[in-house]
Amino acid sequence: MLVAGSHILPVGKRTLVMGILNITPDSFSDGGMFDSLDRALKHAEKLKRDGADILDIGGESTRPGFRAVSVEEELERVIPIIEKVSTRIDLPISIDTYKAQVAKEAIQAGAHIINDVWGAKKDADMPRVMGELQVPVILMHNRVDAAYQNLINEVIEDMESSITLVKDAGVSGKNIILDPGIGFAKTVEENIYVMQHLDELVALGYPVLLGTSRKSFIGYTLQLDVDQRLEGTLATVGWGITKGCHIIRVHDVQQTVRFCQMMDVLKGAVENG
């Protein structure tokens, strides 16, 4: 179980689905679609209707070649949305940011989880803020130097260093979630190799979040544009579930929820009906 504010998430009991809500003009898949308060709220309501367990709100794109935004601009994008969504929708909210100040103000505004795509290593204040807030944190694998000698070993070493960093700052082990960082600092072939070895990350003993939704390694493999990658995404989701992943981060929530429900039944995690 994972406690996120007043919410208790049954991690390990069934596969959880995190719905993506990007408040950005330039995200690779849905940039500009939900960057107004009304549109964002309506989409958040749809994600809940579609069965999302968690809403992941982000104010800065992380796609290749993205434009970095200031702390002030990111706060202007996400805080009004979080304030509105947290009072209107009864779901835990994750703030997708690597900036400590954004994380802190987002939690104060009503978010419940910090999702850091740099594994608490980009902003030197992030571990301290995570320790102070005592909320669940998602540590994603990422690095500046993407030259690997032994890919899986180095991914695990990087993850372990993120774990140590936040634990030393006071984060409880029960609040740590790991993300292999599919699509970050990895080639197409490396992404596929990490997918094939997800069980080694799961073996570290923390819940694992998998975020493959519509990503370029799927497009490259299937030769499909970003809006045609649902089937490829679902294949990666099914694979991730069989490898032991606990949370799935996606754009297409309704289809993924149904898929995960069926997968959970087949693996014996939940009873049919």
PDB file of C-alpha atoms in Angstrom:
ATOM      1  CA  MET A   1       0.000   0.000   0.000  1.00  0.00           C
ATOM      2  CA  LEU A   2       1.102   3.560  -0.730  1.00  0.00           C
ATOM      3  CA  VAL A   3      -0.285   6.465   1.294  1.00  0.00           C
ATOM      4  CA  ALA A   4      -0.695   9.682  -0.721  1.00  0.00           C
ATOM      5  CA  GLY A   5      -2.422  12.283   1.410  1.00  0.00           C
ATOM      6  CA  SER A   6      -5.855  10.901   2.268  1.00  0.00           C
ATOM      7  CA  HIS A   7      -5.560   8.331  -0.519  1.00  0.00           C
ATOM      8  CA  ILE A   8      -4.406   4.750  -0.061  1.00  0.00           C
ATOM      9  CA  LEU A   9      -3.143   3.195  -3.289  1.00  0.00           C
ATOM     10  CA  PRO A  10      -3.199  -0.621  -3.456  1.00  0.00           C
ATOM     11  CA  VAL A  11       0.299  -0.996  -4.888  1.00  0.00           C
ATOM     12  CA  GLY A  12       0.998  -4.678  -5.416  1.00  0.00           C
ATOM     13  CA  LYS A  13      -2.668  -5.675  -5.243  1.00  0.00           C
ATOM     14  CA  ARG A  14      -3.407  -4.696  -8.850  1.00  0.00           C
ATOM     15  CA  THR A  15      -1.774  -2.677 -11.610  1.00  0.00           C
ATOM     16  CA  LEU A  16      -2.324   1.055 -11.088  1.00  0.00           C
ATOM     17  CA  VAL A  17      -2.727   3.497 -13.956  1.00  0.00           C
ATOM     18  CA  MET A  18      -1.372   7.041 -13.878  1.00  0.00           C
ATOM     19  CA  GLY A  19      -3.033   9.419 -16.330  1.00  0.00           C
ATOM     20  CA  ILE A  20      -0.897  12.131 -17.940  1.00  0.00           C
ATOM     21  CA  LEU A  21      -2.003  15.770 -17.872  1.00  0.00           C
ATOM     22  CA  ASN A  22       0.607  17.984 -19.532  1.00  0.00           C
ATOM     23  CA  ILE A  23       0.171  21.721 -18.969  1.00  0.00           C
ATOM     24  CA  THR A  24       2.690  22.508 -21.694  1.00  0.00           C
ATOM     25  CA  PRO A  25       2.644  23.966 -25.201  1.00  0.00           C
ATOM     26  CA  ASP A  26       5.356  21.620 -26.489  1.00  0.00           C
ATOM     27  CA  SER A  27       4.990  18.090 -25.099  1.00  0.00           C
ATOM     28  CA  PHE A  28       5.693  15.505 -27.797  1.00  0.00           C
ATOM     29  CA  SER A  29       2.220  13.942 -27.784  1.00  0.00           C
ATOM     30  CA  ASP A  30      -0.317  16.425 -26.434  1.00  0.00           C
ATOM     31  CA  GLY A  31       1.487  19.773 -26.311  1.00  0.00           C
ATOM     32  CA  GLY A  32      -0.881  22.734 -26.129  1.00  0.00           C
ATOM     33  CA  MET A  33      -4.010  20.605 -25.749  1.00  0.00           C
ATOM     34  CA  PHE A  34      -4.577  21.194 -22.041  1.00  0.00           C
ATOM     35  CA  ASP A  35      -2.735  24.424 -21.260  1.00  0.00           C
ATOM     36  CA  SER A  36      -5.826  26.349 -20.182  1.00  0.00           C
ATOM     37  CA  LEU A  37      -7.529  25.893 -16.832  1.00  0.00           C
ATOM     38  CA  ASP A  38     -10.878  24.803 -18.253  1.00  0.00           C
ATOM     39  CA  ARG A  39      -9.429  22.344 -20.772  1.00  0.00           C
ATOM     40  CA  ALA A  40      -7.082  20.882 -18.177  1.00  0.00           C
ATOM     41  CA  LEU A  41      -9.884  20.402 -15.649  1.00  0.00           C
ATOM     42  CA  LYS A  42     -12.131  18.742 -18.230  1.00  0.00           C
ATOM     43  CA  HIS A  43      -9.328  16.392 -19.230  1.00  0.00           C
ATOM     44  CA  ALA A  44      -8.606  15.559 -15.597  1.00  0.00           C
ATOM     45  CA  GLU A  45     -12.288  14.721 -15.134  1.00  0.00           C
ATOM     46  CA  LYS A  46     -12.142  12.493 -18.218  1.00  0.00           C
ATOM     47  CA  LEU A  47      -9.044  10.699 -16.909  1.00  0.00           C
ATOM     48  CA  LYS A  48     -10.912   9.947 -13.678  1.00  0.00           C
ATOM     49  CA  ARG A  49     -13.978   8.685 -15.583  1.00  0.00           C
ATOM     50  CA  ASP A  50     -11.693   6.502 -17.679  1.00  0.00           C
ATOM     51  CA  GLY A  51     -10.362   4.855 -14.520  1.00  0.00           C
ATOM     52  CA  ALA A  52      -7.087   6.591 -13.678  1.00  0.00           C
ATOM     53  CA  ASP A  53      -5.736   5.890 -10.194  1.00  0.00           C
ATOM     54  CA  ILE A  54      -3.348   8.866 -10.184  1.00  0.00           C
ATOM     55  CA  LEU A  55      -3.157  12.134 -12.138  1.00  0.00           C
ATOM     56  CA  ASP A  56       0.333  13.239 -13.192  1.00  0.00           C
ATOM     57  CA  ILE A  57       0.497  16.993 -13.831  1.00  0.00           C
ATOM     58  CA  GLY A  58       3.544  18.492 -15.522  1.00  0.00           C
ATOM     59  CA  GLY A  59       4.415  22.026 -16.582  1.00  0.00           C
ATOM     60  CA  GLU A  60       7.623  21.453 -18.543  1.00  0.00           C
ATOM     61  CA  SER A  61       8.069  19.166 -21.524  1.00  0.00           C
ATOM     62  CA  THR A  62      10.794  16.533 -21.288  1.00  0.00           C
ATOM     63  CA  ARG A  63      10.737  15.547 -24.950  1.00  0.00           C
ATOM     64  CA  PRO A  64      14.028  15.630 -26.898  1.00  0.00           C
ATOM     65  CA  GLY A  65      14.977  19.214 -27.655  1.00  0.00           C
ATOM     66  CA  PHE A  66      12.499  20.648 -25.136  1.00  0.00           C
ATOM     67  CA  ARG A  67      12.669  24.283 -24.070  1.00  0.00           C
ATOM     68  CA  ALA A  68      13.535  24.627 -20.393  1.00  0.00           C
ATOM     69  CA  VAL A  69      11.232  26.930 -18.457  1.00  0.00           C
ATOM     70  CA  SER A  70      11.923  28.991 -15.359  1.00  0.00           C
ATOM     71  CA  VAL A  71      10.644  28.054 -11.923  1.00  0.00           C
ATOM     72  CA  GLU A  72       8.253  31.007 -12.098  1.00  0.00           C
ATOM     73  CA  GLU A  73       6.792  29.972 -15.453  1.00  0.00           C
ATOM     74  CA  GLU A  74       6.397  26.359 -14.361  1.00  0.00           C
ATOM     75  CA  LEU A  75       4.633  27.458 -11.176  1.00  0.00           C
ATOM     76  CA  GLU A  76       2.293  29.693 -13.180  1.00  0.00           C
ATOM     77  CA  ARG A  77       1.357  26.720 -15.319  1.00  0.00           C
ATOM     78  CA  VAL A  78       0.804  24.042 -12.701  1.00  0.00           C
ATOM     79  CA  ILE A  79      -0.298  25.647  -9.413  1.00  0.00           C
ATOM     80  CA  PRO A  80      -3.723  26.926 -10.584  1.00  0.00           C
ATOM     81  CA  ILE A  81      -4.445  23.539 -12.160  1.00  0.00           C
ATOM     82  CA  ILE A  82      -3.419  21.622  -9.048  1.00  0.00           C
ATOM     83  CA  GLU A  83      -5.483  23.903  -6.815  1.00  0.00           C
ATOM     84  CA  LYS A  84      -8.556  23.417  -9.000  1.00  0.00           C
ATOM     85  CA  VAL A  85      -8.151  19.697  -9.668  1.00  0.00           C
ATOM     86  CA  SER A  86      -7.394  18.839  -6.022  1.00  0.00           C
ATOM     87  CA  THR A  87     -10.683  20.381  -4.898  1.00  0.00           C
ATOM     88  CA  ARG A  88     -12.787  18.949  -7.708  1.00  0.00           C
ATOM     89  CA  ILE A  89     -11.399  15.458  -8.324  1.00  0.00           C
ATOM     90  CA  ASP A  90     -10.882  12.847  -5.635  1.00  0.00           C
ATOM     91  CA  LEU A  91      -7.655  11.318  -6.911  1.00  0.00           C
ATOM     92  CA  PRO A  92      -4.037  11.552  -5.794  1.00  0.00           C
ATOM     93  CA  ILE A  93      -2.062  14.078  -7.841  1.00  0.00           C
ATOM     94  CA  SER A  94       1.549  13.694  -8.867  1.00  0.00           C
ATOM     95  CA  ILE A  95       3.646  16.737  -9.770  1.00  0.00           C
ATOM     96  CA  ASP A  96       6.031  15.970 -12.627  1.00  0.00           C
ATOM     97  CA  THR A  97       9.011  18.224 -11.923  1.00  0.00           C
ATOM     98  CA  TYR A  98      12.713  18.121 -11.140  1.00  0.00           C
ATOM     99  CA  LYS A  99      12.679  21.568  -9.487  1.00  0.00           C
ATOM    100  CA  ALA A 100      12.543  21.576  -5.695  1.00  0.00           C
ATOM    101  CA  GLN A 101      10.587  24.821  -5.370  1.00  0.00           C
ATOM    102  CA  VAL A 102       7.957  23.644  -7.850  1.00  0.00           C
ATOM    103  CA  ALA A 103       7.660  20.340  -6.000  1.00  0.00           C
ATOM    104  CA  LYS A 104       7.241  22.058  -2.637  1.00  0.00           C
ATOM    105  CA  GLU A 105       4.657  24.587  -3.807  1.00  0.00           C
ATOM    106  CA  ALA A 106       2.758  21.925  -5.752  1.00  0.00           C
ATOM    107  CA  ILE A 107       2.447  19.735  -2.651  1.00  0.00           C
ATOM    108  CA  GLN A 108       1.313  22.764  -0.655  1.00  0.00           C
ATOM    109  CA  ALA A 109      -1.276  23.499  -3.376  1.00  0.00           C
ATOM    110  CA  GLY A 110      -2.802  20.028  -3.132  1.00  0.00           C
ATOM    111  CA  ALA A 111      -0.546  17.532  -4.920  1.00  0.00           C
ATOM    112  CA  HIS A 112       0.427  14.329  -3.126  1.00  0.00           C
ATOM    113  CA  ILE A 113       3.376  12.755  -4.986  1.00  0.00           C
ATOM    114  CA  ILE A 114       6.641  14.116  -6.448  1.00  0.00           C
ATOM    115  CA  ASN A 115       7.655  12.631  -9.805  1.00  0.00           C
ATOM    116  CA  ASP A 116      11.256  13.623 -10.585  1.00  0.00           C
ATOM    117  CA  VAL A 117      12.598  12.696 -14.032  1.00  0.00           C
ATOM    118  CA  TRP A 118      16.144  13.273 -12.789  1.00  0.00           C
ATOM    119  CA  GLY A 119      15.950  10.980  -9.768  1.00  0.00           C
ATOM    120  CA  ALA A 120      16.477  13.883  -7.317  1.00  0.00           C
ATOM    121  CA  LYS A 121      19.867  14.668  -8.878  1.00  0.00           C
ATOM    122  CA  LYS A 122      19.193  17.732 -11.044  1.00  0.00           C
ATOM    123  CA  ASP A 123      18.258  20.194  -8.296  1.00  0.00           C
ATOM    124  CA  ALA A 124      20.508  19.989  -5.243  1.00  0.00           C
ATOM    125  CA  ASP A 125      17.601  21.049  -3.001  1.00  0.00           C
ATOM    126  CA  MET A 126      15.265  18.278  -4.149  1.00  0.00           C
ATOM    127  CA  PRO A 127      16.370  15.528  -1.728  1.00  0.00           C
ATOM    128  CA  ARG A 128      15.972  17.904   1.219  1.00  0.00           C
ATOM    129  CA  VAL A 129      12.511  19.010   0.054  1.00  0.00           C
ATOM    130  CA  MET A 130      11.453  15.407  -0.459  1.00  0.00           C
ATOM    131  CA  GLY A 131      12.647  14.574   3.041  1.00  0.00           C
ATOM    132  CA  GLU A 132      10.808  17.531   4.567  1.00  0.00           C
ATOM    133  CA  LEU A 133       7.520  16.865   2.795  1.00  0.00           C
ATOM    134  CA  GLN A 134       7.393  13.133   3.589  1.00  0.00           C
ATOM    135  CA  VAL A 135       5.322  12.275   0.512  1.00  0.00           C
ATOM    136  CA  PRO A 136       5.722   9.445  -2.005  1.00  0.00           C
ATOM    137  CA  VAL A 137       8.470  10.164  -4.548  1.00  0.00           C
ATOM    138  CA  ILE A 138       9.093   8.697  -7.985  1.00  0.00           C
ATOM    139  CA  LEU A 139      12.782   8.495  -8.863  1.00  0.00           C
ATOM    140  CA  MET A 140      13.371   8.115 -12.585  1.00  0.00           C
ATOM    141  CA  HIS A 141      16.577   6.954 -14.206  1.00  0.00           C
ATOM    142  CA  ASN A 142      18.266   9.667 -16.225  1.00  0.00           C
ATOM    143  CA  ARG A 143      21.815  10.870 -16.779  1.00  0.00           C
ATOM    144  CA  VAL A 144      23.794  13.432 -18.746  1.00  0.00           C
ATOM    145  CA  ASP A 145      26.446  10.966 -19.929  1.00  0.00           C
ATOM    146  CA  ALA A 146      24.580   8.317 -21.912  1.00  0.00           C
ATOM    147  CA  ALA A 147      27.658   6.241 -22.727  1.00  0.00           C
ATOM    148  CA  TYR A 148      27.258   2.900 -20.965  1.00  0.00           C
ATOM    149  CA  GLN A 149      29.757   0.109 -20.429  1.00  0.00           C
ATOM    150  CA  ASN A 150      27.183  -2.217 -18.855  1.00  0.00           C
ATOM    151  CA  LEU A 151      23.695  -0.823 -19.369  1.00  0.00           C
ATOM    152  CA  ILE A 152      21.616  -2.673 -16.781  1.00  0.00           C
ATOM    153  CA  ASN A 153      24.269  -2.594 -14.091  1.00  0.00           C
ATOM    154  CA  GLU A 154      24.721   1.144 -14.564  1.00  0.00           C
ATOM    155  CA  VAL A 155      20.979   1.842 -14.589  1.00  0.00           C
ATOM    156  CA  ILE A 156      20.669  -0.046 -11.305  1.00  0.00           C
ATOM    157  CA  GLU A 157      23.693   1.736  -9.845  1.00  0.00           C
ATOM    158  CA  ASP A 158      22.202   5.091 -10.853  1.00  0.00           C
ATOM    159  CA  MET A 159      18.890   4.123  -9.260  1.00  0.00           C
ATOM    160  CA  GLU A 160      20.598   2.986  -6.072  1.00  0.00           C
ATOM    161  CA  SER A 161      22.454   6.287  -5.839  1.00  0.00           C
ATOM    162  CA  SER A 162      19.133   8.170  -6.142  1.00  0.00           C
ATOM    163  CA  ILE A 163      17.658   5.970  -3.411  1.00  0.00           C
ATOM    164  CA  THR A 164      20.615   6.655  -1.124  1.00  0.00           C
ATOM    165  CA  LEU A 165      20.436  10.376  -1.855  1.00  0.00           C
ATOM    166  CA  VAL A 166      16.808  10.731  -0.779  1.00  0.00           C
ATOM    167  CA  LYS A 167      17.006   8.281   2.118  1.00  0.00           C
ATOM    168  CA  ASP A 168      19.939  10.240   3.540  1.00  0.00           C
ATOM    169  CA  ALA A 169      17.681  13.317   3.339  1.00  0.00           C
ATOM    170  CA  GLY A 170      14.956  11.610   5.358  1.00  0.00           C
ATOM    171  CA  VAL A 171      12.722   9.970   2.760  1.00  0.00           C
ATOM    172  CA  SER A 172      11.236   6.723   4.033  1.00  0.00           C
ATOM    173  CA  GLY A 173      11.785   3.604   1.959  1.00  0.00           C
ATOM    174  CA  LYS A 174       8.028   3.024   1.934  1.00  0.00           C
ATOM    175  CA  ASN A 175       7.633   6.285  -0.017  1.00  0.00           C
ATOM    176  CA  ILE A 176      10.048   5.423  -2.840  1.00  0.00           C
ATOM    177  CA  ILE A 177       8.918   4.394  -6.332  1.00  0.00           C
ATOM    178  CA  LEU A 178      11.397   3.679  -9.144  1.00  0.00           C
ATOM    179  CA  ASP A 179      11.071   4.438 -12.851  1.00  0.00           C
ATOM    180  CA  PRO A 180      13.539   2.936 -15.389  1.00  0.00           C
ATOM    181  CA  GLY A 181      13.383   6.099 -17.496  1.00  0.00           C
ATOM    182  CA  ILE A 182      12.379   4.551 -20.807  1.00  0.00           C
ATOM    183  CA  GLY A 183      13.082   7.143 -23.496  1.00  0.00           C
ATOM    184  CA  PHE A 184      15.614   9.066 -21.413  1.00  0.00           C
ATOM    185  CA  ALA A 185      19.376   8.915 -22.032  1.00  0.00           C
ATOM    186  CA  LYS A 186      18.969   5.686 -24.000  1.00  0.00           C
ATOM    187  CA  THR A 187      18.964   4.683 -27.658  1.00  0.00           C
ATOM    188  CA  VAL A 188      16.114   2.686 -29.180  1.00  0.00           C
ATOM    189  CA  GLU A 189      18.090  -0.518 -28.691  1.00  0.00           C
ATOM    190  CA  GLU A 190      18.965   0.428 -25.110  1.00  0.00           C
ATOM    191  CA  ASN A 191      15.322   1.170 -24.295  1.00  0.00           C
ATOM    192  CA  ILE A 192      14.338  -2.272 -25.552  1.00  0.00           C
ATOM    193  CA  TYR A 193      17.174  -3.899 -23.596  1.00  0.00           C
ATOM    194  CA  VAL A 194      16.088  -2.169 -20.374  1.00  0.00           C
ATOM    195  CA  MET A 195      12.516  -3.322 -21.044  1.00  0.00           C
ATOM    196  CA  GLN A 196      13.786  -6.884 -21.381  1.00  0.00           C
ATOM    197  CA  HIS A 197      15.489  -6.611 -17.975  1.00  0.00           C
ATOM    198  CA  LEU A 198      12.808  -4.757 -15.997  1.00  0.00           C
ATOM    199  CA  ASP A 199      12.644  -7.619 -13.518  1.00  0.00           C
ATOM    200  CA  GLU A 200      16.144  -6.705 -12.321  1.00  0.00           C
ATOM    201  CA  LEU A 201      14.905  -3.249 -11.341  1.00  0.00           C
ATOM    202  CA  VAL A 202      11.795  -4.747  -9.718  1.00  0.00           C
ATOM    203  CA  ALA A 203      14.135  -7.000  -7.699  1.00  0.00           C
ATOM    204  CA  LEU A 204      15.443  -3.936  -5.828  1.00  0.00           C
ATOM    205  CA  GLY A 205      12.252  -4.225  -3.785  1.00  0.00           C
ATOM    206  CA  TYR A 206      10.509  -0.922  -4.514  1.00  0.00           C
ATOM    207  CA  PRO A 207       7.342  -0.350  -6.572  1.00  0.00           C
ATOM    208  CA  VAL A 208       8.246   0.290 -10.213  1.00  0.00           C
ATOM    209  CA  LEU A 209       6.476   2.753 -12.476  1.00  0.00           C
ATOM    210  CA  LEU A 210       6.706   2.187 -16.231  1.00  0.00           C
ATOM    211  CA  GLY A 211       6.247   5.109 -18.628  1.00  0.00           C
ATOM    212  CA  THR A 212       6.344   4.019 -22.271  1.00  0.00           C
ATOM    213  CA  SER A 213       3.231   5.749 -23.589  1.00  0.00           C
ATOM    214  CA  ARG A 214       3.548   6.658 -27.300  1.00  0.00           C
ATOM    215  CA  LYS A 215       7.322   6.946 -26.986  1.00  0.00           C
ATOM    216  CA  SER A 216       9.687   7.147 -29.918  1.00  0.00           C
ATOM    217  CA  PHE A 217      11.175   3.660 -29.545  1.00  0.00           C
ATOM    218  CA  ILE A 218       7.670   2.326 -30.250  1.00  0.00           C
ATOM    219  CA  GLY A 219       7.286   4.657 -33.226  1.00  0.00           C
ATOM    220  CA  TYR A 220      10.695   3.658 -34.538  1.00  0.00           C
ATOM    221  CA  THR A 221      10.007  -0.050 -34.126  1.00  0.00           C
ATOM    222  CA  LEU A 222       6.561   0.053 -35.761  1.00  0.00           C
ATOM    223  CA  GLN A 223       7.239   2.989 -38.095  1.00  0.00           C
ATOM    224  CA  LEU A 224       4.197   4.850 -36.737  1.00  0.00           C
ATOM    225  CA  ASP A 225       3.442   8.470 -35.888  1.00  0.00           C
ATOM    226  CA  VAL A 226       2.817   9.458 -32.284  1.00  0.00           C
ATOM    227  CA  ASP A 227      -0.991   9.246 -32.552  1.00  0.00           C
ATOM    228  CA  GLN A 228      -0.821   5.679 -33.899  1.00  0.00           C
ATOM    229  CA  ARG A 229       1.129   4.026 -31.095  1.00  0.00           C
ATOM    230  CA  LEU A 230      -1.609   2.698 -28.796  1.00  0.00           C
ATOM    231  CA  GLU A 231      -1.166  -0.974 -29.697  1.00  0.00           C
ATOM    232  CA  GLY A 232       2.599  -0.733 -29.357  1.00  0.00           C
ATOM    233  CA  THR A 233       2.200   1.015 -26.018  1.00  0.00           C
ATOM    234  CA  LEU A 234      -0.150  -1.699 -24.758  1.00  0.00           C
ATOM    235  CA  ALA A 235       2.370  -4.355 -25.769  1.00  0.00           C
ATOM    236  CA  THR A 236       4.978  -2.653 -23.593  1.00  0.00           C
ATOM    237  CA  VAL A 237       2.433  -2.345 -20.762  1.00  0.00           C
ATOM    238  CA  GLY A 238       1.649  -6.065 -20.889  1.00  0.00           C
ATOM    239  CA  TRP A 239       5.338  -6.890 -20.946  1.00  0.00           C
ATOM    240  CA  GLY A 240       5.971  -4.569 -18.009  1.00  0.00           C
ATOM    241  CA  ILE A 241       3.208  -6.188 -15.964  1.00  0.00           C
ATOM    242  CA  THR A 242       4.621  -9.660 -16.581  1.00  0.00           C
ATOM    243  CA  LYS A 243       8.024  -8.352 -15.462  1.00  0.00           C
ATOM    244  CA  GLY A 244       6.535  -7.108 -12.198  1.00  0.00           C
ATOM    245  CA  CYS A 245       5.874  -3.387 -12.737  1.00  0.00           C
ATOM    246  CA  HIS A 246       3.260  -1.876 -10.435  1.00  0.00           C
ATOM    247  CA  ILE A 247       2.215   1.465 -11.956  1.00  0.00           C
ATOM    248  CA  ILE A 248       1.721   2.367 -15.628  1.00  0.00           C
ATOM    249  CA  ARG A 249       1.927   5.995 -16.811  1.00  0.00           C
ATOM    250  CA  VAL A 250      -0.072   6.617 -19.992  1.00  0.00           C
ATOM    251  CA  HIS A 251      -2.011   9.053 -22.147  1.00  0.00           C
ATOM    252  CA  ASP A 252      -4.705   6.550 -23.216  1.00  0.00           C
ATOM    253  CA  VAL A 253      -6.190   5.745 -19.826  1.00  0.00           C
ATOM    254  CA  GLN A 254      -9.436   3.963 -20.660  1.00  0.00           C
ATOM    255  CA  GLN A 255      -7.850   1.412 -22.984  1.00  0.00           C
ATOM    256  CA  THR A 256      -4.935   0.878 -20.603  1.00  0.00           C
ATOM    257  CA  VAL A 257      -7.172   0.373 -17.566  1.00  0.00           C
ATOM    258  CA  ARG A 258      -9.140  -2.324 -19.401  1.00  0.00           C
ATOM    259  CA  PHE A 259      -5.924  -3.939 -20.596  1.00  0.00           C
ATOM    260  CA  CYS A 260      -4.422  -3.933 -17.093  1.00  0.00           C
ATOM    261  CA  GLN A 261      -7.586  -5.397 -15.583  1.00  0.00           C
ATOM    262  CA  MET A 262      -7.397  -8.312 -17.991  1.00  0.00           C
ATOM    263  CA  MET A 263      -3.672  -8.779 -17.430  1.00  0.00           C
ATOM    264  CA  ASP A 264      -4.188  -8.809 -13.661  1.00  0.00           C
ATOM    265  CA  VAL A 265      -6.817 -11.525 -13.986  1.00  0.00           C
ATOM    266  CA  LEU A 266      -4.592 -13.628 -16.246  1.00  0.00           C
ATOM    267  CA  LYS A 267      -1.630 -13.402 -13.861  1.00  0.00           C
ATOM    268  CA  GLY A 268      -3.901 -14.229 -10.920  1.00  0.00           C
ATOM    269  CA  ALA A 269      -3.464 -10.910  -9.175  1.00  0.00           C
ATOM    270  CA  VAL A 270      -7.201 -10.239  -8.946  1.00  0.00           C
ATOM    271  CA  GLU A 271     -10.322 -12.366  -9.246  1.00  0.00           C
ATOM    272  CA  ASN A 272     -12.373 -12.254 -12.428  1.00  0.00           C
ATOM    273  CA  GLY A 273     -15.581 -10.250 -12.044  1.00  0.00           C
TER     274      GLY A 273
END
